[in-house]
Each structure stands twice: as C-alpha cells, then as structure tokens.
C-alpha cells in the first residue's frame, strides 16, 4: 500500500520557545524519513538548514501539502483550520497549548505515534465549519469561516443588545441579551460550554444556539440541524457598536439593522488522530470527569 502522505507542512506557534523546539524536531524527524517538508513563514526562520524555497504562507501550504502538522494550542489549530479546510489537506496537532481538545500528539514524545499515522494507521474525522455572512440593506458586506463558533456581541462588556433569530426564514425568538453563540460540535467544548451550552459529539450534523446572559429566565440553548440556515436580524434600536466574532480571532463589524446569516460551509476540515484516539477519553481527561468504578 502506498503511503497516504508525501508532502508535509509544518505550522507553529510564533515566538514560543517550546513550539520552536518541537518544530525543529519535527522537521529533522520528517526529513530523515524522506518526506518533502514545507514550513509556514511565521516560524520558518526558526528551523535550521531549511531552504527559503520551503518557507510558504498557509494558503501555499494548503495547495502543496498532503498533511499539515500544527504545533501549538487549539487557537493555533483553529487559525490554520479556517484556511486549510479550503484544500483537501489532512491536519493533525501537536499540543503546545493548554487544554488541547484538537491537538493530540505529545510534544515530548510524538515520534512513534506520528510514524504510525504516516504509515496509514490513523482515525480521520470530517469536521464541518460555519460560514458567516453580514448583510446590510440586502448587500453582502463581509464574510468569514468559523471552526468553533460565531458569536454575536457588543464591543463593550455586559452591554445588552436586541435581535431576532430565524431558522430557514422561520421566526424562532426575539431576545434582549449580551449576545448569542452559534456553535459547531467542535466548538461545543469551548466558549459555548462556558456559557452553559450542550456538548455535541463530533459526528453530529448539528449546531447549538446558546444565549449569552438573556434578559429572561425562559431562554435556553437550542440544538438544530446543521443543514438549516440561522439568520440574526439586529434591531435598528441598538445603540452599541456590534460585531460577530469567528473563533474569537476574526471580527466582522455590524451596524444596527444588519442581518447575520450563519450556515454550514461546503468545505470540511480533515482532522487526523492516532489510532488510540477516543473522543470520550479526551472529554474525561480535559473536563476531569470521574474514572471507571468497576
């Protein structure tokens, strides 16, 4: 059987000594195995003996590589994933962050598991993303992708806003609150979880709408089919500066009266795990759930 990956891209956490050491080890390890290796430009200069021709931006890595290895935390993985999902490139993470829900490999002992992955022994998941669009007077003003969540909020802390929510153009509710989180299953263990949202297992074709400090006791998280389209109509009476954030990294500015359309993106993220991976093991470890009783 031919090897599943031939060209590998390395993406890292900039200005982080631990990540730089891991990137150098990865580059040396993969070179010794005979792979063609490219490195993302923000960290390329940290790799010894790396030719300039093998330093590329993330888009070029997506175009050239079969596999991308992301060294850092979940935030680094999210930033890379929003770009790499546009290409048919598999992605695996080495954890140099805190929680590491998306980054499986141990930075101090990644070689054995990574070599197994490179030989074709891995688990692959297809994680969907959200496409977020902002319309003003029926004209598209801005758009971006989110792996974890799209969050409607004011630019000030604890500032109430008014909006209406529609699903496939059917009115669902109006709300006065600090905002709304629309999360994928991938993001259900992130910001949404802190806001009281449900955990959605990765294979679900679903997204959750989680109100942020609603001005009513009856407002609750709502899980809907991800094939539906969510539309948020902002009240013209809003006085605060509003925005919608994608994974807390990309911010799209809003004005009162704007409409935010959130739907499942066409492209998916190909997330690779070692064969030993178990989603429930990750939940148990990261959330400190109890161990087996018998």
Tab-separated table of C-alpha atoms in Angstrom:
chain	number	residue	atom	x	y	z
A	1	UNK	CA	0.000	0.000	0.000
A	2	UNK	CA	1.369	3.423	-0.950
A	3	UNK	CA	1.989	5.987	1.792
A	4	UNK	CA	-1.054	8.258	2.333
A	5	UNK	CA	1.102	11.390	2.696
A	6	UNK	CA	4.140	12.509	0.720
A	7	UNK	CA	4.416	16.256	1.294
A	8	UNK	CA	4.055	17.642	4.804
A	9	UNK	CA	3.585	21.204	6.040
A	10	UNK	CA	4.560	22.432	9.496
A	11	UNK	CA	2.648	25.265	11.166
A	12	UNK	CA	3.671	26.567	14.574
A	13	UNK	CA	3.002	28.929	17.406
A	14	UNK	CA	5.159	32.027	16.728
A	15	UNK	CA	7.566	33.359	19.357
A	16	UNK	CA	7.195	30.311	21.589
A	17	UNK	CA	10.406	28.546	22.621
A	18	UNK	CA	8.751	25.186	23.263
A	19	UNK	CA	6.944	25.223	19.929
A	20	UNK	CA	10.172	26.175	18.148
A	21	UNK	CA	11.978	23.176	19.652
A	22	UNK	CA	9.143	20.848	18.629
A	23	UNK	CA	9.117	22.255	15.096
A	24	UNK	CA	12.847	21.642	14.742
A	25	UNK	CA	12.451	18.065	15.994
A	26	UNK	CA	9.560	17.502	13.603
A	27	UNK	CA	11.499	18.851	10.649
A	28	UNK	CA	14.556	16.708	11.404
A	29	UNK	CA	12.388	13.625	12.018
A	30	UNK	CA	10.376	14.002	8.808
A	31	UNK	CA	13.448	14.788	6.718
A	32	UNK	CA	15.105	11.598	7.991
A	33	UNK	CA	12.035	9.616	6.889
A	34	UNK	CA	12.358	11.061	3.397
A	35	UNK	CA	9.358	13.398	3.303
A	36	UNK	CA	9.295	16.725	1.496
A	37	UNK	CA	8.679	19.277	4.244
A	38	UNK	CA	7.487	22.881	3.973
A	39	UNK	CA	7.216	25.292	6.916
A	40	UNK	CA	4.804	28.180	7.458
A	41	UNK	CA	6.512	31.535	7.007
A	42	UNK	CA	5.897	32.928	10.515
A	43	UNK	CA	8.083	30.195	12.025
A	44	UNK	CA	10.243	29.151	9.061
A	45	UNK	CA	13.282	31.133	10.166
A	46	UNK	CA	13.371	29.127	13.418
A	47	UNK	CA	14.229	25.913	11.553
A	48	UNK	CA	17.936	25.245	10.957
A	49	UNK	CA	19.036	24.274	7.427
A	50	UNK	CA	15.609	24.998	5.956
A	51	UNK	CA	15.892	26.372	2.390
A	52	UNK	CA	13.977	29.581	1.680
A	53	UNK	CA	12.085	27.804	-1.102
A	54	UNK	CA	10.441	25.610	1.543
A	55	UNK	CA	9.036	28.546	3.537
A	56	UNK	CA	5.432	29.222	2.470
A	57	UNK	CA	2.325	31.013	3.720
A	58	UNK	CA	-0.619	28.950	4.967
A	59	UNK	CA	-2.510	29.141	1.667
A	60	UNK	CA	0.501	27.829	-0.266
A	61	UNK	CA	0.931	25.052	2.314
A	62	UNK	CA	-2.673	24.035	1.735
A	63	UNK	CA	-2.068	23.946	-2.003
A	64	UNK	CA	1.186	21.963	-1.820
A	65	UNK	CA	0.845	19.564	1.124
A	66	UNK	CA	-0.981	16.291	1.798
A	67	UNK	CA	-0.703	16.671	5.591
A	68	UNK	CA	-0.279	19.680	7.873
A	69	UNK	CA	1.126	19.307	11.386
A	70	UNK	CA	0.102	22.187	13.658
A	71	UNK	CA	2.262	22.803	16.733
A	72	UNK	CA	0.550	24.896	19.409
A	73	UNK	CA	-2.777	25.076	21.181
A	74	UNK	CA	-6.330	24.861	19.943
A	75	UNK	CA	-6.171	28.525	18.924
A	76	UNK	CA	-3.329	27.818	16.509
A	77	UNK	CA	-5.233	24.821	15.159
A	78	UNK	CA	-8.361	26.962	14.622
A	79	UNK	CA	-6.449	29.646	12.750
A	80	UNK	CA	-4.832	27.086	10.456
A	81	UNK	CA	-8.044	25.102	10.017
A	82	UNK	CA	-10.037	28.082	8.717
A	83	UNK	CA	-7.580	28.264	5.810
A	84	UNK	CA	-6.674	24.600	5.321
A	85	UNK	CA	-10.316	23.480	5.159
A	86	UNK	CA	-10.431	25.074	1.708
A	87	UNK	CA	-7.990	22.426	0.476
A	88	UNK	CA	-8.012	18.637	0.578
A	89	UNK	CA	-5.256	18.505	3.201
A	90	UNK	CA	-5.315	16.417	6.375
A	91	UNK	CA	-4.445	18.138	9.673
A	92	UNK	CA	-3.002	16.781	12.923
A	93	UNK	CA	-1.917	18.709	16.017
A	94	UNK	CA	0.964	18.606	18.496
A	95	UNK	CA	-0.195	20.120	21.782
A	96	UNK	CA	1.838	23.125	22.919
A	97	UNK	CA	-1.164	24.886	24.442
A	98	UNK	CA	-3.381	24.419	27.489
A	99	UNK	CA	-6.446	22.199	27.037
A	100	UNK	CA	-5.666	20.757	23.615
A	101	UNK	CA	-9.043	19.319	22.554
A	102	UNK	CA	-7.867	19.360	18.916
A	103	UNK	CA	-4.153	18.676	19.304
A	104	UNK	CA	-3.437	15.037	20.146
A	105	UNK	CA	0.300	14.433	19.912
A	106	UNK	CA	2.623	14.799	22.910
A	107	UNK	CA	5.331	17.398	22.114
A	108	UNK	CA	7.907	15.404	24.099
A	109	UNK	CA	7.092	12.007	22.609
A	110	UNK	CA	5.378	12.356	19.234
A	111	UNK	CA	7.649	10.267	17.003
A	112	UNK	CA	6.138	6.788	17.454
A	113	UNK	CA	2.505	7.891	17.058
A	114	UNK	CA	3.281	10.202	14.151
A	115	UNK	CA	5.170	7.454	12.337
A	116	UNK	CA	2.117	5.203	12.718
A	117	UNK	CA	-0.072	7.970	11.269
A	118	UNK	CA	2.315	8.431	8.351
A	119	UNK	CA	2.141	4.706	7.616
A	120	UNK	CA	-1.649	4.929	7.263
A	121	UNK	CA	-2.719	3.891	10.744
A	122	UNK	CA	-4.957	6.744	11.869
A	123	UNK	CA	-8.525	7.840	12.549
A	124	UNK	CA	-9.928	10.541	10.275
A	125	UNK	CA	-12.815	12.866	11.119
A	126	UNK	CA	-14.659	15.311	8.900
A	127	UNK	CA	-15.421	18.410	10.983
A	128	UNK	CA	-17.754	20.975	9.417
A	129	UNK	CA	-17.243	24.730	9.640
A	130	UNK	CA	-19.671	27.639	9.747
A	131	UNK	CA	-19.884	30.241	7.017
A	132	UNK	CA	-20.733	33.634	8.496
A	133	UNK	CA	-22.060	36.462	6.302
A	134	UNK	CA	-23.053	40.036	7.149
A	135	UNK	CA	-25.720	41.738	5.038
A	136	UNK	CA	-26.591	45.439	5.068
A	137	UNK	CA	-29.656	46.519	3.068
A	138	UNK	CA	-29.593	43.091	1.350
A	139	UNK	CA	-25.966	43.609	0.237
A	140	UNK	CA	-23.181	41.269	1.394
A	141	UNK	CA	-20.684	43.381	3.353
A	142	UNK	CA	-18.304	40.778	4.826
A	143	UNK	CA	-17.890	37.045	5.384
A	144	UNK	CA	-15.595	34.516	7.025
A	145	UNK	CA	-15.420	30.958	8.353
A	146	UNK	CA	-15.560	29.606	11.903
A	147	UNK	CA	-14.439	26.182	13.126
A	148	UNK	CA	-15.690	26.562	16.698
A	149	UNK	CA	-18.345	29.236	16.832
A	150	UNK	CA	-19.773	32.510	15.608
A	151	UNK	CA	-20.632	34.942	18.415
A	152	UNK	CA	-22.890	37.967	18.122
A	153	UNK	CA	-21.997	40.551	20.780
A	154	UNK	CA	-21.413	44.214	21.539
A	155	UNK	CA	-17.895	45.611	21.667
A	156	UNK	CA	-18.478	46.571	25.319
A	157	UNK	CA	-18.612	44.081	28.175
A	158	UNK	CA	-22.061	43.446	29.697
A	159	UNK	CA	-23.944	45.536	27.166
A	160	UNK	CA	-27.417	44.322	26.235
A	161	UNK	CA	-28.418	44.115	22.574
A	162	UNK	CA	-31.686	43.301	20.793
A	163	UNK	CA	-32.106	40.902	17.874
A	164	UNK	CA	-34.440	38.381	16.281
A	165	UNK	CA	-33.466	34.813	15.356
A	166	UNK	CA	-34.795	32.913	12.344
A	167	UNK	CA	-34.150	29.340	11.201
A	168	UNK	CA	-34.723	28.765	7.473
A	169	UNK	CA	-36.581	32.105	7.485
A	170	UNK	CA	-38.989	30.916	10.188
A	171	UNK	CA	-39.133	33.230	13.188
A	172	UNK	CA	-37.875	31.484	16.350
A	173	UNK	CA	-37.437	34.128	19.049
A	174	UNK	CA	-36.587	37.732	19.810
A	175	UNK	CA	-34.099	38.407	22.538
A	176	UNK	CA	-32.516	41.058	24.689
A	177	UNK	CA	-29.193	39.712	25.918
A	178	UNK	CA	-25.430	40.180	25.789
A	179	UNK	CA	-25.428	38.190	22.550
A	180	UNK	CA	-25.696	34.729	21.059
A	181	UNK	CA	-23.230	31.877	20.440
A	182	UNK	CA	-23.801	29.643	17.407
A	183	UNK	CA	-21.511	26.661	17.828
A	184	UNK	CA	-20.444	23.600	15.859
A	185	UNK	CA	-19.861	20.248	17.600
A	186	UNK	CA	-16.140	21.089	17.525
A	187	UNK	CA	-16.784	24.344	19.390
A	188	UNK	CA	-19.281	22.871	21.838
A	189	UNK	CA	-16.462	22.175	24.330
A	190	UNK	CA	-15.101	25.726	24.027
A	191	UNK	CA	-16.766	29.106	24.634
A	192	UNK	CA	-20.256	27.618	24.289
A	193	UNK	CA	-19.608	25.164	27.129
A	194	UNK	CA	-18.612	28.035	29.422
A	195	UNK	CA	-21.913	29.718	28.535
A	196	UNK	CA	-23.965	26.687	29.559
A	197	UNK	CA	-24.296	25.133	26.115
A	198	UNK	CA	-24.557	21.390	25.435
A	199	UNK	CA	-21.692	19.131	24.376
A	200	UNK	CA	-22.280	17.938	20.809
A	201	UNK	CA	-20.296	14.866	19.772
A	202	UNK	CA	-18.260	15.464	16.594
A	203	UNK	CA	-20.241	13.153	14.295
A	204	UNK	CA	-23.478	15.090	14.828
A	205	UNK	CA	-24.768	17.213	11.952
A	206	UNK	CA	-25.972	19.844	14.396
A	207	UNK	CA	-25.266	23.284	15.778
A	208	UNK	CA	-26.362	24.888	19.018
A	209	UNK	CA	-27.677	28.394	19.663
A	210	UNK	CA	-26.600	29.481	23.148
A	211	UNK	CA	-27.899	32.786	24.579
A	212	UNK	CA	-25.433	34.939	26.495
A	213	UNK	CA	-26.970	36.280	29.707
A	214	UNK	CA	-30.514	36.655	28.306
A	215	UNK	CA	-32.914	39.084	29.970
A	216	UNK	CA	-35.429	36.288	30.651
A	217	UNK	CA	-35.476	33.089	32.673
A	218	UNK	CA	-37.126	31.065	29.900
A	219	UNK	CA	-34.333	31.339	27.330
A	220	UNK	CA	-32.438	28.060	26.845
A	221	UNK	CA	-29.853	26.632	24.411
A	222	UNK	CA	-31.380	25.279	21.208
A	223	UNK	CA	-29.867	22.478	19.090
A	224	UNK	CA	-30.803	22.495	15.399
A	225	UNK	CA	-29.862	20.535	12.295
A	226	UNK	CA	-26.710	21.986	10.763
A	227	UNK	CA	-28.322	21.904	7.327
A	228	UNK	CA	-30.557	24.753	8.492
A	229	UNK	CA	-29.715	28.414	7.990
A	230	UNK	CA	-29.630	30.701	11.023
A	231	UNK	CA	-30.393	34.374	10.470
A	232	UNK	CA	-29.985	37.035	13.137
A	233	UNK	CA	-31.713	40.362	12.487
A	234	UNK	CA	-30.308	43.186	14.605
A	235	UNK	CA	-32.753	45.711	15.930
A	236	UNK	CA	-32.375	49.223	14.450
A	237	UNK	CA	-32.751	50.467	18.032
A	238	UNK	CA	-29.375	49.065	19.121
A	239	UNK	CA	-27.044	51.863	20.192
A	240	UNK	CA	-23.848	49.919	20.899
A	241	UNK	CA	-21.145	49.038	18.386
A	242	UNK	CA	-21.880	45.436	17.418
A	243	UNK	CA	-19.782	42.664	15.933
A	244	UNK	CA	-19.767	38.968	15.169
A	245	UNK	CA	-16.619	37.051	16.076
A	246	UNK	CA	-15.440	33.887	14.327
A	247	UNK	CA	-13.483	31.655	16.746
A	248	UNK	CA	-12.597	34.819	18.712
A	249	UNK	CA	-9.988	35.591	16.035
A	250	UNK	CA	-11.815	37.193	13.105
A	251	UNK	CA	-14.170	40.083	13.866
A	252	UNK	CA	-16.842	41.295	11.426
A	253	UNK	CA	-18.244	44.749	12.231
A	254	UNK	CA	-22.024	45.262	12.410
A	255	UNK	CA	-24.445	48.169	12.398
A	256	UNK	CA	-27.983	48.321	13.832
A	257	UNK	CA	-30.385	46.767	11.347
A	258	UNK	CA	-27.792	44.422	9.799
A	259	UNK	CA	-28.501	40.739	9.232
A	260	UNK	CA	-26.082	37.929	10.093
A	261	UNK	CA	-26.509	34.672	8.175
A	262	UNK	CA	-24.814	31.572	9.619
A	263	UNK	CA	-24.825	28.274	7.762
A	264	UNK	CA	-22.808	25.117	7.275
A	265	UNK	CA	-19.833	25.697	4.988
A	266	UNK	CA	-19.322	23.493	1.942
A	267	UNK	CA	-15.704	22.624	2.795
A	268	UNK	CA	-14.817	20.438	5.777
A	269	UNK	CA	-11.750	20.054	7.940
A	270	UNK	CA	-9.993	16.676	7.622
A	271	UNK	CA	-8.824	16.109	11.188
A	272	UNK	CA	-6.397	13.207	11.740
A	273	UNK	CA	-5.887	11.330	15.034
A	274	UNK	CA	-3.684	8.410	16.115
A	275	UNK	CA	-5.476	5.042	16.191
A	276	UNK	CA	-5.556	5.189	20.012
A	277	UNK	CA	-7.739	8.324	19.906
A	278	UNK	CA	-11.071	8.286	21.753
A	279	UNK	CA	-13.257	11.381	21.908
A	280	UNK	CA	-14.715	10.280	25.242
A	281	UNK	CA	-11.240	9.786	26.701
A	282	UNK	CA	-10.438	13.354	25.693
A	283	UNK	CA	-13.608	14.656	27.363
A	284	UNK	CA	-12.904	12.690	30.514
A	285	UNK	CA	-9.323	13.939	30.764
A	286	UNK	CA	-9.890	17.572	29.801
A	287	UNK	CA	-13.055	18.041	31.884
A	288	UNK	CA	-11.833	15.973	34.846
A	289	UNK	CA	-14.711	13.526	34.733
A	290	UNK	CA	-14.626	10.547	37.097
A	291	UNK	CA	-12.805	7.339	36.220
A	292	UNK	CA	-14.474	3.940	35.896
A	293	UNK	CA	-15.904	2.470	39.093
A	294	UNK	CA	-15.604	-1.177	38.048
